[in-house]
Coordinates of C-alpha atoms in Angstrom, one line a residue:
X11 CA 0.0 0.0 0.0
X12 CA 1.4 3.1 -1.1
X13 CA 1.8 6.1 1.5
X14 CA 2.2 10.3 1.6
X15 CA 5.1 11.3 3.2
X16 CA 5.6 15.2 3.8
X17 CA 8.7 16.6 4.2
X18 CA 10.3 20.4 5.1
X19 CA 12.9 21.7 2.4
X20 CA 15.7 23.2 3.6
X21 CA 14.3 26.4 2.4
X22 CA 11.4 25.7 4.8
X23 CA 8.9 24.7 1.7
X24 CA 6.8 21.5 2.5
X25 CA 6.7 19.1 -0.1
X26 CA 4.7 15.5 -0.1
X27 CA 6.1 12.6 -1.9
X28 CA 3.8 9.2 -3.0
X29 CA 5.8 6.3 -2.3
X30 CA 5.2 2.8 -3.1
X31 CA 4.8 0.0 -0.7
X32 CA 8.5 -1.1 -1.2
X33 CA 9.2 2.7 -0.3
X34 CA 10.1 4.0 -3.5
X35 CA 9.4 7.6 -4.5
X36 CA 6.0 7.3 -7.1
X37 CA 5.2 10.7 -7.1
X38 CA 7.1 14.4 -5.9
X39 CA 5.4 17.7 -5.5
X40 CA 6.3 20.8 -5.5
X41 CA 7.3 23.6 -3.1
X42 CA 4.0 24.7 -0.9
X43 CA 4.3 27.9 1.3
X44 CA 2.4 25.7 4.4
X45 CA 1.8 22.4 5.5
X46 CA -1.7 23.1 5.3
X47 CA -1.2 23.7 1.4
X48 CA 0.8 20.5 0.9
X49 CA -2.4 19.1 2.7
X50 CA -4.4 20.1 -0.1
X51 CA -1.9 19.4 -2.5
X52 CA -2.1 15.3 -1.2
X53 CA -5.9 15.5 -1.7
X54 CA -5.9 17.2 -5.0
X55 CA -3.6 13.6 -6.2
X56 CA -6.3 11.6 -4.4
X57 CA -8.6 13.5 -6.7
X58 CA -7.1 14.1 -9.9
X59 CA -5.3 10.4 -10.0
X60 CA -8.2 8.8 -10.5
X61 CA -8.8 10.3 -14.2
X62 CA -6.6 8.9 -16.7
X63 CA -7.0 12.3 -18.5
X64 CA -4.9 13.8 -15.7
X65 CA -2.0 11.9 -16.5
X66 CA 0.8 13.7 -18.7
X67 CA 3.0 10.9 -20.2
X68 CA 6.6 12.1 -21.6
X69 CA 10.0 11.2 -22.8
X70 CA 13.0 13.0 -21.0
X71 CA 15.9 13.9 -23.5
X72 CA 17.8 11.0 -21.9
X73 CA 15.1 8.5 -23.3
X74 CA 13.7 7.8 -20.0
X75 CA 10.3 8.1 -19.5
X76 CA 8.1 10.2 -16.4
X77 CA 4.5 11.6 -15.7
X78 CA 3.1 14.2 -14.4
X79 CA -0.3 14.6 -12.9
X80 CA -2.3 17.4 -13.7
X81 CA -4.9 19.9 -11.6
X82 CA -8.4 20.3 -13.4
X83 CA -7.0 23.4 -14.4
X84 CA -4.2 22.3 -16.1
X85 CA -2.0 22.7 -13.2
X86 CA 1.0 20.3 -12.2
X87 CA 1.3 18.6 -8.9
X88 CA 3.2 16.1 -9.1
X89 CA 5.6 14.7 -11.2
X90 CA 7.3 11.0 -11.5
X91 CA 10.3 9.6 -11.4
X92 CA 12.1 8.6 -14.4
X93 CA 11.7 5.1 -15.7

């Protein structure tokens, strides 16, 4: 079972990461100003990941490939790791 892990930047940003059961990173967000924000960011995945439509599939210029999952409004909130 997969969990959300939050986390305090050294710049004092929180930032929530999805990680798999075996503890590897699924998912990164951004910078949030509060922990309350991050809060709302780890809803808005619970949200938005259940639409395929939110999903943003690419190819990094390495060949490797990511996601990112996208805000009804076209927003980013997280992105992957490379695969």
């Amino acid at each position: 079972m997969g969990k959300f892990v939050i986390t305090t930047r050294k710049s004092g940003e929180f930032q929530f990461n999805l990680k798999a059961g075996n503890g590897q990173v699924i998912l990164s967000s951004e910078g949030y100003s509060t922990k309350t924000a991050c809060l709302n960011g780890v809803e808005s995945v619970k949200k938005n990941s259940q639409e395929d439509a939110r999903f943003e599939k690419n190819v990094a210029k390495n060949g490797k490939f990511y996601f990112n999952l996208k805000a009804s409004n076209g927003q980013v909130i997280g992105n992957s790791e490379m695969y």
